[in-house]
mmCIF file of C-alpha atoms and ligand atoms in Angstrom:
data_model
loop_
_atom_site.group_PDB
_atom_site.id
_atom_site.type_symbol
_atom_site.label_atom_id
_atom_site.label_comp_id
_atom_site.label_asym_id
_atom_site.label_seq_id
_atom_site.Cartn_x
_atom_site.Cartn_y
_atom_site.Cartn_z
ATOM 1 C CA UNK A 1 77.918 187.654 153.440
ATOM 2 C CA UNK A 2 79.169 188.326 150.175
ATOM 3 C CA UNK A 3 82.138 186.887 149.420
ATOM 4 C CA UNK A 4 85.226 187.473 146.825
ATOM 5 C CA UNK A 5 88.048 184.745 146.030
ATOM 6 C CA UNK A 6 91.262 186.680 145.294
ATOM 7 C CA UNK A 7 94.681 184.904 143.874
ATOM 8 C CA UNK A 8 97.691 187.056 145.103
ATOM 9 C CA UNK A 9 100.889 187.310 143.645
ATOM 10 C CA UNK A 10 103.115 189.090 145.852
ATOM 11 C CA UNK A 11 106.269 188.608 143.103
ATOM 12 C CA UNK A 12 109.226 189.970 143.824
ATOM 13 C CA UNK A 13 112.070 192.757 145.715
ATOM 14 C CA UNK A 14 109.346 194.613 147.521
ATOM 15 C CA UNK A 15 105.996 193.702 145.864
ATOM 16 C CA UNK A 16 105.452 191.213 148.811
ATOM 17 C CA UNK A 17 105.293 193.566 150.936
ATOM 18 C CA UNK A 18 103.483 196.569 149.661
ATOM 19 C CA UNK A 19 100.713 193.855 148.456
ATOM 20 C CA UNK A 20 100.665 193.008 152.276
ATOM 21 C CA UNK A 21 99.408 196.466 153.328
ATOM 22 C CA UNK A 22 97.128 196.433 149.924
ATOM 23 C CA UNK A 23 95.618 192.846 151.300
ATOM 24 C CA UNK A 24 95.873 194.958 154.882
ATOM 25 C CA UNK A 25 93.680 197.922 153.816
ATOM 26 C CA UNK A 26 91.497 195.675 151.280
ATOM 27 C CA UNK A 27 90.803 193.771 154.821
ATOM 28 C CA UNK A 28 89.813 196.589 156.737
ATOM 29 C CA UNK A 29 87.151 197.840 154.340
ATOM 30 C CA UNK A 30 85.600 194.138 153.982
ATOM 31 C CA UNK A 31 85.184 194.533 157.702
ATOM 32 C CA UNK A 32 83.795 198.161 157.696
ATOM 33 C CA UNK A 33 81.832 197.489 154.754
ATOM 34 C CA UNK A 34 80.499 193.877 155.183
ATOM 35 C CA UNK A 35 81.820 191.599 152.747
ATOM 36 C CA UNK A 36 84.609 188.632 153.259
ATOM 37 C CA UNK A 37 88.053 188.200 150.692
ATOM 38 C CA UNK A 38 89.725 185.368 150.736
ATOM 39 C CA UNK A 39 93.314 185.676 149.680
ATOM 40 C CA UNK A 40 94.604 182.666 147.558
ATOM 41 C CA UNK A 41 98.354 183.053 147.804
ATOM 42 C CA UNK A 42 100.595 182.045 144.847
ATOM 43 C CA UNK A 43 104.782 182.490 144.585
ATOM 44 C CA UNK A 44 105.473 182.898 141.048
ATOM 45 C CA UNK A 45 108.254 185.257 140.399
ATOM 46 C CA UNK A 46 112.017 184.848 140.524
ATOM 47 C CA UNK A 47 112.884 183.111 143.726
ATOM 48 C CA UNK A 48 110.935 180.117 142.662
ATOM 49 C CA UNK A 49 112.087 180.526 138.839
ATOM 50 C CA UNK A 50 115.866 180.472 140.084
ATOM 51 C CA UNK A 51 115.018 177.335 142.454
ATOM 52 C CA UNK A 52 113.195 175.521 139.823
ATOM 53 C CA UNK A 53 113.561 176.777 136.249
ATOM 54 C CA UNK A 54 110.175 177.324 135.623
ATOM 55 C CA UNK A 55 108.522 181.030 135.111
ATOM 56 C CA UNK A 56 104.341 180.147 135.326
ATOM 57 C CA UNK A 57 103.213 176.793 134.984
ATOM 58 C CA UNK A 58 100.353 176.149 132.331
ATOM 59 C CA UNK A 59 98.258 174.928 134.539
ATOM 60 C CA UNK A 60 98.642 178.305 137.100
ATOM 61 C CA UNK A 61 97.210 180.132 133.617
ATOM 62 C CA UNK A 62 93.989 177.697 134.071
ATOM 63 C CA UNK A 63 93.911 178.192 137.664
ATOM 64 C CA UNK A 64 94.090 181.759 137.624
ATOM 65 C CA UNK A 65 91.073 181.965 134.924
ATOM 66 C CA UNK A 66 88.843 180.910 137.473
ATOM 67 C CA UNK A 67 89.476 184.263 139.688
ATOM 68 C CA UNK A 68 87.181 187.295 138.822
ATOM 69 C CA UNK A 69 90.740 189.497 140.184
ATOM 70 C CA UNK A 70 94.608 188.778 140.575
ATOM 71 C CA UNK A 71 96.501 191.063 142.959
ATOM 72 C CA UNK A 72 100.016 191.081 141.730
ATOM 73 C CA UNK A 73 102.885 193.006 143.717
ATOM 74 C CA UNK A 74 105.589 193.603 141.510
ATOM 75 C CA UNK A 75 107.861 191.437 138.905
ATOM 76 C CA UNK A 76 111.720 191.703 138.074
ATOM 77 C CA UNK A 77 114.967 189.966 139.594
ATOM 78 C CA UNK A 78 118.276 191.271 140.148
ATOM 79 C CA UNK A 79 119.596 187.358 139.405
ATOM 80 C CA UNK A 80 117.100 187.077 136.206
ATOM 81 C CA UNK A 81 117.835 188.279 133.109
ATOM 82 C CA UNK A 82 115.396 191.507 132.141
ATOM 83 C CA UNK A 83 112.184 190.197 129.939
ATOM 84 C CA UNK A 84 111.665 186.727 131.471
ATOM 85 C CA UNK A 85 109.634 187.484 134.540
ATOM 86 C CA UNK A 86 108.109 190.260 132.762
ATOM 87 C CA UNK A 87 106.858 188.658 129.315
ATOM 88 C CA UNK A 88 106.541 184.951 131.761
ATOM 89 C CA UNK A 89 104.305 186.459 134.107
ATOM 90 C CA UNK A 90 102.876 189.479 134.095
ATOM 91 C CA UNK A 91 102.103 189.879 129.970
ATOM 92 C CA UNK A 92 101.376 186.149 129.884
ATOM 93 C CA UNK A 93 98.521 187.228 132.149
ATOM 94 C CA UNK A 94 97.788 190.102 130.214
ATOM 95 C CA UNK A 95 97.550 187.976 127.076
ATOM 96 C CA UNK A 96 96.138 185.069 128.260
ATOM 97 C CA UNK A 97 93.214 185.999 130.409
ATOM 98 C CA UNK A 98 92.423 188.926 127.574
ATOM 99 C CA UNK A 99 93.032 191.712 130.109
ATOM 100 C CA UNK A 100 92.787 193.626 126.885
ATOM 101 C CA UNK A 101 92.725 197.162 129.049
ATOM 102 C CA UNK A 102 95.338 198.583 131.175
ATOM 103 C CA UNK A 103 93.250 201.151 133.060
ATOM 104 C CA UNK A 104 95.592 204.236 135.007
ATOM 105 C CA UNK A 105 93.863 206.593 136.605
ATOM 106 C CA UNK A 106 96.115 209.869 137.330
ATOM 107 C CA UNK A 107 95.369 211.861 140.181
ATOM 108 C CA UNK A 108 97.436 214.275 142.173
ATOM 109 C CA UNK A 109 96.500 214.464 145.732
ATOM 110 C CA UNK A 110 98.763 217.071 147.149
ATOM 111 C CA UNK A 111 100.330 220.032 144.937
ATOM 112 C CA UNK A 112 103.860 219.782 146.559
ATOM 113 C CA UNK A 113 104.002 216.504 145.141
ATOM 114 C CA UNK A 114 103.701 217.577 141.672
ATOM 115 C CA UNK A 115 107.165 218.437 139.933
ATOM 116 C CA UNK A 116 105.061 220.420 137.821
ATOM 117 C CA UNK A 117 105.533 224.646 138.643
ATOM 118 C CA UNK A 118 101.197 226.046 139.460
ATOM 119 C CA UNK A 119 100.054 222.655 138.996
ATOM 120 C CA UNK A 120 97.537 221.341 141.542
ATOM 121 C CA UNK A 121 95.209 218.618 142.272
ATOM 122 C CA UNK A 122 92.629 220.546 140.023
ATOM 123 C CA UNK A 123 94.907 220.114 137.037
ATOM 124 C CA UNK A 124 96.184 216.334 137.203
ATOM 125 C CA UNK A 125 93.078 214.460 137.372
ATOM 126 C CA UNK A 126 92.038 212.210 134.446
ATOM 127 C CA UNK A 127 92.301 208.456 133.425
ATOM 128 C CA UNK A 128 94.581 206.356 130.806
ATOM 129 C CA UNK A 129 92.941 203.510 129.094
ATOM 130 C CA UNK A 130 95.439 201.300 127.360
ATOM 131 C CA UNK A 131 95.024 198.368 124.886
ATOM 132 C CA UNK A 132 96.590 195.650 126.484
ATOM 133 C CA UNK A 133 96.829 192.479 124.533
ATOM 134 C CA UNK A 134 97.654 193.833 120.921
ATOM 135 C CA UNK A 135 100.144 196.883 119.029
ATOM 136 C CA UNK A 136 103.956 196.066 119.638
ATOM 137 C CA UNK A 137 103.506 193.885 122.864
ATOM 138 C CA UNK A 138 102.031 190.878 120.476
ATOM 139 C CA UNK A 139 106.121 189.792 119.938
ATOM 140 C CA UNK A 140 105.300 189.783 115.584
ATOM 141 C CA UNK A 141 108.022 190.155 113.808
ATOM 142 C CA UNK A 142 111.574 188.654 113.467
ATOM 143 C CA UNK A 143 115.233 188.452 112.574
ATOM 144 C CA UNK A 144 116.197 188.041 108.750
ATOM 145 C CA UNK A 145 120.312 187.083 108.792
ATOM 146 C CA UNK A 146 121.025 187.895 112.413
ATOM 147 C CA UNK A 147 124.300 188.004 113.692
ATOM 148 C CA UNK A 148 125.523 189.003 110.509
ATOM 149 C CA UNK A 149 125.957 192.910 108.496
ATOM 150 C CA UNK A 150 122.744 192.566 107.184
ATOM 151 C CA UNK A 151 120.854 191.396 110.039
ATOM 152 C CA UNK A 152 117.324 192.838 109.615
ATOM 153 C CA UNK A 153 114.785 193.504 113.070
ATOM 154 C CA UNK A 154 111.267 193.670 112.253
ATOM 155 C CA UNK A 155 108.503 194.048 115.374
ATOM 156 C CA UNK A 156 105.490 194.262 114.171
ATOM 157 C CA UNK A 157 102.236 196.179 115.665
ATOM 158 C CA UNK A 158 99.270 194.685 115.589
ATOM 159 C CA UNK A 159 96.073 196.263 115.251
ATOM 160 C CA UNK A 160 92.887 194.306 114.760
ATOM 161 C CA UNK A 161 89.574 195.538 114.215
ATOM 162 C CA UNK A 162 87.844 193.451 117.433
ATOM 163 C CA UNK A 163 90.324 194.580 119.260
ATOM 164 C CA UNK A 164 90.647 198.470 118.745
ATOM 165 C CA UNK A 165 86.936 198.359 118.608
ATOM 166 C CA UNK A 166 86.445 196.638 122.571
ATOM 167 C CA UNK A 167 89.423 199.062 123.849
ATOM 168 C CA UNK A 168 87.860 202.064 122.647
ATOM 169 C CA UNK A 169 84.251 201.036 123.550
ATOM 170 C CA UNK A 170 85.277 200.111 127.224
ATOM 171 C CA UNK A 171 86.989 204.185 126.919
ATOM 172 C CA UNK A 172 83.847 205.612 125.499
ATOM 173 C CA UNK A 173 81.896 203.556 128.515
ATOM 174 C CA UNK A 174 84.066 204.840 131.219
ATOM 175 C CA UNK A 175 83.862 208.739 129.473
ATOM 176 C CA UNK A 176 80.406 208.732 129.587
ATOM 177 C CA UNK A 177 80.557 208.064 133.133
ATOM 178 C CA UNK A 178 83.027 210.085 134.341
ATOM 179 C CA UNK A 179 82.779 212.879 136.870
ATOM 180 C CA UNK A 180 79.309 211.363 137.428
ATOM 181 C CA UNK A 181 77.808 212.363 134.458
ATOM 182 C CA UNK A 182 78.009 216.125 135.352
ATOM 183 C CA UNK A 183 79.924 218.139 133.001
ATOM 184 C CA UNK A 184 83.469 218.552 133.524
ATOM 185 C CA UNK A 185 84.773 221.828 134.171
ATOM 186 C CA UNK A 186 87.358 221.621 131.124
ATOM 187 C CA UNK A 187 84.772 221.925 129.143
ATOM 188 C CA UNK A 188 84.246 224.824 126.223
ATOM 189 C CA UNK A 189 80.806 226.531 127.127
ATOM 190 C CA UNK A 190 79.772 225.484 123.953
ATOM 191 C CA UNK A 191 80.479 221.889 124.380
ATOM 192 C CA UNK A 192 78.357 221.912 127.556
ATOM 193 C CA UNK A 193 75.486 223.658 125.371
ATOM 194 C CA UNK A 194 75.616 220.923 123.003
ATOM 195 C CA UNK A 195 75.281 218.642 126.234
ATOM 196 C CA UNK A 196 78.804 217.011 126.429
ATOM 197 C CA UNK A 197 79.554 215.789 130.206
ATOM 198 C CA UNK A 198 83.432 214.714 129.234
ATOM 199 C CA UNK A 199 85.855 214.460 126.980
ATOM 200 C CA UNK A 200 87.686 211.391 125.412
ATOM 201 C CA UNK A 201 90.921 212.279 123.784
ATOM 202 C CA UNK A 202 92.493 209.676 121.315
ATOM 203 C CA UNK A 203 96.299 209.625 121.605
ATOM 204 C CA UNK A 204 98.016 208.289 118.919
ATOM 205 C CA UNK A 205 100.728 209.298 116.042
ATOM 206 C CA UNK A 206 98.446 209.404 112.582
ATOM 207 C CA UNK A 207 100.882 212.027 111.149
ATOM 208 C CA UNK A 208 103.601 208.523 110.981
ATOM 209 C CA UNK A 209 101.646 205.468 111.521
ATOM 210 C CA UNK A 210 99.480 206.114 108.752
ATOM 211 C CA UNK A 211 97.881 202.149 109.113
ATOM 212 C CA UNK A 212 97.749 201.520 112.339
ATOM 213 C CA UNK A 213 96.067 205.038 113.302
ATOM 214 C CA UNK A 214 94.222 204.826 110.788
ATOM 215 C CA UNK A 215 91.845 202.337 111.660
ATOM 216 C CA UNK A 216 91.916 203.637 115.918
ATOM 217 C CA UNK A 217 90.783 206.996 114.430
ATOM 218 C CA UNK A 218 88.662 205.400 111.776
ATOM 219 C CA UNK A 219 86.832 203.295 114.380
ATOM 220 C CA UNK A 220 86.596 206.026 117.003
ATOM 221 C CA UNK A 221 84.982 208.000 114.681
ATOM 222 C CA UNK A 222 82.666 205.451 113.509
ATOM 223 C CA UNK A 223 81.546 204.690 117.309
ATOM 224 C CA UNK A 224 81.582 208.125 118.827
ATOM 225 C CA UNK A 225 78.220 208.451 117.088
ATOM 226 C CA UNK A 226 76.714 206.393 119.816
ATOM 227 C CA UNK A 227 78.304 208.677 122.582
ATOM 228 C CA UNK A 228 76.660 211.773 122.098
ATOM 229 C CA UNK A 229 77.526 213.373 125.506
ATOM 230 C CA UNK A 230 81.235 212.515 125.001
ATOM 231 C CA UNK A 231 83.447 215.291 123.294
ATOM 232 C CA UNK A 232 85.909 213.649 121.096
ATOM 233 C CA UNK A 233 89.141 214.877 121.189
ATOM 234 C CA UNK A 234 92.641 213.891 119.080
ATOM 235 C CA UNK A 235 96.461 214.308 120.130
ATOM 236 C CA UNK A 236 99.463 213.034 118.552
ATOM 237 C CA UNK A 237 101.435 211.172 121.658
ATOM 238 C CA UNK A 238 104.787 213.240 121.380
ATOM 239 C CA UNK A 239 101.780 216.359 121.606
ATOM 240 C CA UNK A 240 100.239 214.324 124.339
ATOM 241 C CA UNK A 241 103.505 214.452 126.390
ATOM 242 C CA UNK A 242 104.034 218.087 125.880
ATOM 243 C CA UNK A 243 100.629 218.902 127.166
ATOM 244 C CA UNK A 244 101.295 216.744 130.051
ATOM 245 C CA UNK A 245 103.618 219.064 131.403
ATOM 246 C CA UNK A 246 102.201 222.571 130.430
ATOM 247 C CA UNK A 247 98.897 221.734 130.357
ATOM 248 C CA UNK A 248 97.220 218.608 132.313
ATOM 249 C CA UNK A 249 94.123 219.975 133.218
ATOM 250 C CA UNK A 250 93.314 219.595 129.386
ATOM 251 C CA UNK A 251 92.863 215.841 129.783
ATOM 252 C CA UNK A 252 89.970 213.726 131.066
ATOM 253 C CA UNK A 253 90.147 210.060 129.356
ATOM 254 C CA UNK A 254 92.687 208.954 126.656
ATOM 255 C CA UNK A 255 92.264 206.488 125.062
ATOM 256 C CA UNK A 256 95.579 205.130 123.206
ATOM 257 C CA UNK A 257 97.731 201.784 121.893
ATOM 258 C CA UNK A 258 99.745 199.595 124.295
ATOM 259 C CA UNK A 259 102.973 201.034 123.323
ATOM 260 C CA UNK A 260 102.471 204.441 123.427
ATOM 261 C CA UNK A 261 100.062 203.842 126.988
ATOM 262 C CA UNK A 262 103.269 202.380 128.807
ATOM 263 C CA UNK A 263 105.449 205.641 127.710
ATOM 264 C CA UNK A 264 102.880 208.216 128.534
ATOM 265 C CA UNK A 265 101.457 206.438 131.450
ATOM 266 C CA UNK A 266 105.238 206.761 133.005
ATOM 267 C CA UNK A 267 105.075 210.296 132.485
ATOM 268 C CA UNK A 268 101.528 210.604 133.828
ATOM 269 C CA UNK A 269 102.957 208.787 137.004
ATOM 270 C CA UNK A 270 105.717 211.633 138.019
ATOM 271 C CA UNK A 271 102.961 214.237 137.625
ATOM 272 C CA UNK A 272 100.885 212.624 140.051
ATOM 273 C CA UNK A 273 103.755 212.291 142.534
ATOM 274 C CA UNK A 274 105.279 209.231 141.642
ATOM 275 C CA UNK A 275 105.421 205.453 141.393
ATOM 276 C CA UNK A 276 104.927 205.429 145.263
ATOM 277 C CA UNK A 277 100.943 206.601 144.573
ATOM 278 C CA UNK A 278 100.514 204.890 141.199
ATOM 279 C CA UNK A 279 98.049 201.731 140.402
ATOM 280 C CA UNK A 280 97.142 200.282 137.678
ATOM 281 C CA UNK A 281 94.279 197.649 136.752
ATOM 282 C CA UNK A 282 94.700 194.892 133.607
ATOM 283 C CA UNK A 283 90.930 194.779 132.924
ATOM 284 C CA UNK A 284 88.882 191.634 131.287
ATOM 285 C CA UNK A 285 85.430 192.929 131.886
ATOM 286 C CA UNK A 286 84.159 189.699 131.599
ATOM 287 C CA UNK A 287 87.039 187.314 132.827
ATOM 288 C CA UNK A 288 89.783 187.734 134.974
ATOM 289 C CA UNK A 289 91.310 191.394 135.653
ATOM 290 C CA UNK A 290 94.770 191.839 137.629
ATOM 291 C CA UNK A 291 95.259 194.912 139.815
ATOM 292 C CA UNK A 292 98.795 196.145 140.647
ATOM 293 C CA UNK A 293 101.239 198.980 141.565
ATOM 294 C CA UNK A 294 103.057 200.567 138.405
ATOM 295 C CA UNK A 295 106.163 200.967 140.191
ATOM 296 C CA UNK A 296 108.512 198.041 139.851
ATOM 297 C CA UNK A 297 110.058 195.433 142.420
ATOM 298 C CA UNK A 298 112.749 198.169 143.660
ATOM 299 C CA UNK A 299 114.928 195.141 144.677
ATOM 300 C CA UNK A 300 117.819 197.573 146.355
ATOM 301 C CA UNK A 301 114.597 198.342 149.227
ATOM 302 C CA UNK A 302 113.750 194.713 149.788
ATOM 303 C CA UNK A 303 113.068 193.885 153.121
ATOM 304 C CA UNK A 304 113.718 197.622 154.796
ATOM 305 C CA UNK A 305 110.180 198.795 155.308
ATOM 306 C CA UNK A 306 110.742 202.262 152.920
ATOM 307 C CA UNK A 307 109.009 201.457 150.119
ATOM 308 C CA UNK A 308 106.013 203.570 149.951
ATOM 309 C CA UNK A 309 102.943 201.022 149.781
ATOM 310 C CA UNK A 310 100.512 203.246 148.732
ATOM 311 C CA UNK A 311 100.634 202.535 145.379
ATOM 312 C CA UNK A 312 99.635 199.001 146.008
ATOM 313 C CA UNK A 313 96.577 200.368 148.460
ATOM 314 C CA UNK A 314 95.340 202.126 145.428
ATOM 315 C CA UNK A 315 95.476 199.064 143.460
ATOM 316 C CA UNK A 316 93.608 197.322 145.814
ATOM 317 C CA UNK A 317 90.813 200.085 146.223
ATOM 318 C CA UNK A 318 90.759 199.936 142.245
ATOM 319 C CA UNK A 319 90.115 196.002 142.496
ATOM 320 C CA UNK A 320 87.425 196.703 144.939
ATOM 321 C CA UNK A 321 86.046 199.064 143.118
ATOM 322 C CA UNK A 322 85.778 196.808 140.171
ATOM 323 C CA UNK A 323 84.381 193.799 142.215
ATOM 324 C CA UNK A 324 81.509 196.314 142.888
ATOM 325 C CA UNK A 325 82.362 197.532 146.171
ATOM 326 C CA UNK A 326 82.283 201.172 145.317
ATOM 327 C CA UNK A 327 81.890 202.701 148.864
ATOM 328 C CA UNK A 328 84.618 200.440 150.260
ATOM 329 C CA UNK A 329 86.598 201.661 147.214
ATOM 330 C CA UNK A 330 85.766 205.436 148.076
ATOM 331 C CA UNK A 331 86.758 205.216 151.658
ATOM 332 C CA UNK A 332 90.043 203.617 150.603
ATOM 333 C CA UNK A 333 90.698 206.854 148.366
ATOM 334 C CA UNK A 334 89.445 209.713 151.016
ATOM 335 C CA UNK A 335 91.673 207.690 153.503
ATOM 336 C CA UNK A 336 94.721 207.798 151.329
ATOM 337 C CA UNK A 337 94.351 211.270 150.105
ATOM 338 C CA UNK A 338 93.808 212.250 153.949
ATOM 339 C CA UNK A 339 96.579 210.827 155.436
ATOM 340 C CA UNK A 340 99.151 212.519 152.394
ATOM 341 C CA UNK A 341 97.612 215.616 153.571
ATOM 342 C CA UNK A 342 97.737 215.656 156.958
ATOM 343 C CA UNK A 343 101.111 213.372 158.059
ATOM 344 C CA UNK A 344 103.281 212.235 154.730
ATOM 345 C CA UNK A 345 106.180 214.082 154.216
ATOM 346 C CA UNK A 346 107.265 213.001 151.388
ATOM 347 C CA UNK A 347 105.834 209.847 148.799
ATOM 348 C CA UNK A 348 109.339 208.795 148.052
ATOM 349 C CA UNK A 349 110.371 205.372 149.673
ATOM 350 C CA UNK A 350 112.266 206.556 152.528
ATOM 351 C CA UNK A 351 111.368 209.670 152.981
ATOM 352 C CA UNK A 352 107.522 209.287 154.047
ATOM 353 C CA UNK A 353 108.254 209.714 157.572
ATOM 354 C CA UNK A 354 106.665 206.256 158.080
ATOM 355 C CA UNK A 355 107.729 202.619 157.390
ATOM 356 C CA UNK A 356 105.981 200.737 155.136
ATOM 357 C CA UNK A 357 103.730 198.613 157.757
ATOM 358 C CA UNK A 358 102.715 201.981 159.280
ATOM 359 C CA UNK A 359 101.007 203.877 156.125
ATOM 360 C CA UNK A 360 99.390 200.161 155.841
ATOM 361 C CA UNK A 361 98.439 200.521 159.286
ATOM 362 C CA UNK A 362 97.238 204.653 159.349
ATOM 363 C CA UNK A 363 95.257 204.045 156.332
ATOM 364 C CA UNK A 364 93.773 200.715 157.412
ATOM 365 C CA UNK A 365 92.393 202.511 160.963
ATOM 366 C CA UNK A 366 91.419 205.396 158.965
ATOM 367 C CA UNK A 367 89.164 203.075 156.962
HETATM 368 C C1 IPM B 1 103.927 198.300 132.673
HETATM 369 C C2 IPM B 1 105.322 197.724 132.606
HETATM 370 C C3 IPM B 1 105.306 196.510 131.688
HETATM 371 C C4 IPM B 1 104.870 196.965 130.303
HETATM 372 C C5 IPM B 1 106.664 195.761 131.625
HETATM 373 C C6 IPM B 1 107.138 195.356 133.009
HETATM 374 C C7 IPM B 1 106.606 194.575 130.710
HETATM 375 O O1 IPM B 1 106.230 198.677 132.189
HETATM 376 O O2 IPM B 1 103.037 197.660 133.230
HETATM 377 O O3 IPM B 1 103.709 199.422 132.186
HETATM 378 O O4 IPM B 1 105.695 197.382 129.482
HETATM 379 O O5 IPM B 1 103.671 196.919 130.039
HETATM 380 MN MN1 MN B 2 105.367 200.581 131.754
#
């Protein structure tokens, strides 16, 4: 039987639990669809930084390389100061294991949970690919005479060449494939003459940033030569966020830096209904990928069963999915976009008319 290694990192507040029903559903599919995970569970986060001073041991880094996937619950403290878990653990990962995209599919499921006005699952549906490793995140830059009048903050973004160039080939990839190679429906009749199947929109600011978009356009200009059935599209991201709210159903992929993919993947989140239904995968295609919820540890819901976990089951189907288990992956989504329409009341923690361990449980029998 095939067979798939796993390191979990549950983390901290709730992420424990909502990776439990992730690991819960991920079970249930290995058992419907024939293959075997073992779970290899590790406690980094801020209990065990607070008990013994240390964030992520260099030799966890080494250990961790050795996993094709991570499944990481949530990081962030009440008792730790902000930045420490998150730069320690989750964008040492990120960094370290080259988990160069951050991958965010946006999908709305059910219309009512859209704050949008006439906005339904036929307009929220595309995909956010995010560099991962480079732009703002890299921590260039510095202080010149801190402390003092003149102090001077420079943070630097950093934009490389190999690096634009693998983000926006692993986008172009990922566009040609999407909607399974049939043209999408957002399509100009003209584009679908000239046999384009999808549409990759770069998202960036090239009004302002005159270096650093620069080269992203410059290179996704260059390579969308050798992706002739993918439209190419451009929007500035302060655009990109308008449009998100007047007019989603104009996106498909986007393709954009890691700064501005944290902001509008955020925004993305609330139109799908919220960090309850939100996943997110940090992808090496060739190492080590981590697969997680977007929403954060929500430490005030610790231990209550409320938090909606369904976020995390996504995550899970999207690690699946990656591991090549497409149909287990697929029965995970139908399953989860069932039960919201049939018996969730609401995908805010609390309100679901569920506990957490149930939704686990309703979309782990569904499976
Ligand atoms: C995310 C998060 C992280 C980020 C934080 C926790 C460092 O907001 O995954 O989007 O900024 O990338
Ligand atoms: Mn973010």
């Amino acid at each position: 039987m095939k067979t798939y290694d796993i390191a979990v990192i549950g983390g901290d507040g709730t992420g424990p639990e909502v990776a439990a029903e992730g690991l819960k559903v991920a079970e249930a599919a290995a058992k419907k669809f024939g293959f075997k995970l073992n779970w290899h569970h590790y406690d980094f986060g801020g209990d065990r930084y607070l008990k013994t001073g240390e964030v992520l041991p260099d030799s966890a880094v080494e250990e961790l390389r050795k996993f094709k996937a991570i499944f990481l619950g949530a990081v962030g403290h009440p008792q730790v100061k902000p930045g420490i878990l998150e730069k320690g653990i989750l964008l040492r990962l990120r960094f370290e294991l080259e988990q160069y995209i951050n991958l965010r599919p946006v999908k709305l499921y059910r219309a009512q949970d859209c704050p949008l006005k006439d906005k339904g699952p036929e307009h929220v549906d595309f995909v956010v690919v995010r560099e991962n490793n480079e732009g703002l995140y890299t921590g260039a830059g510095g202080f010149l005479f801190k402390g003092t009048p003149h102090e001077v903050a420079l943070q630097e973004s950093v934009n490389t060449r190999r690096g634009v160039e693998r983000c926006l080939k692993y986008a172009f990839e990922l566009t040609k494939k999407q909607r399974g190679g049939k043209p999408w429906k957002g399509l100009k009749p003209e584009d679908v003459s000239a046999g384009k199947t999808a549409q990759l929109t770069l998202c960036g600011k090239t009004n302002v940033l005159t270096f650093a978009f620069d080269l992203w356009e410059r290179a996704f200009i260059e390579m969308s030569a050798k992706y002739p059935t993918v439209k190419r599209d451009y929007a500035h991201v302060d655009a990109t966020c308008m449009w998100f709210v007047k007019n989603p159903e104009w996106f498909d992929v986007i393709v954009t830096d890691n700064m501005f993919g944290d902001i509008i993947t955020d925004l993305a989140a609330m139109i799908q209904g919220g960090l309850g239904v939100a996943a997110g995968g940090n992808i090496n295609p060739e190492g080590t990928s981590m697969f997680e919820p977007m929403g954060g540890s929500a430490p005030k819901y610790t231990g209550q069963n409320v938090i909606n976990p369904i976020a995390a089951i996504n995550a899970a189907g999207m690690m699946l999915d990656f591991l090549g288990e497409s149909q287990a992956a697929a029965a995970i989504e139908a399953a989860v976009i069932n039960l919201i329409n049939t018996k969730i009341k609401s995908l805010a923690a609390g309100k679901m008319g569920y506990g957490t361990r149930e939704v686990g449980d309703l979309i782990a029998a569904a499976v």
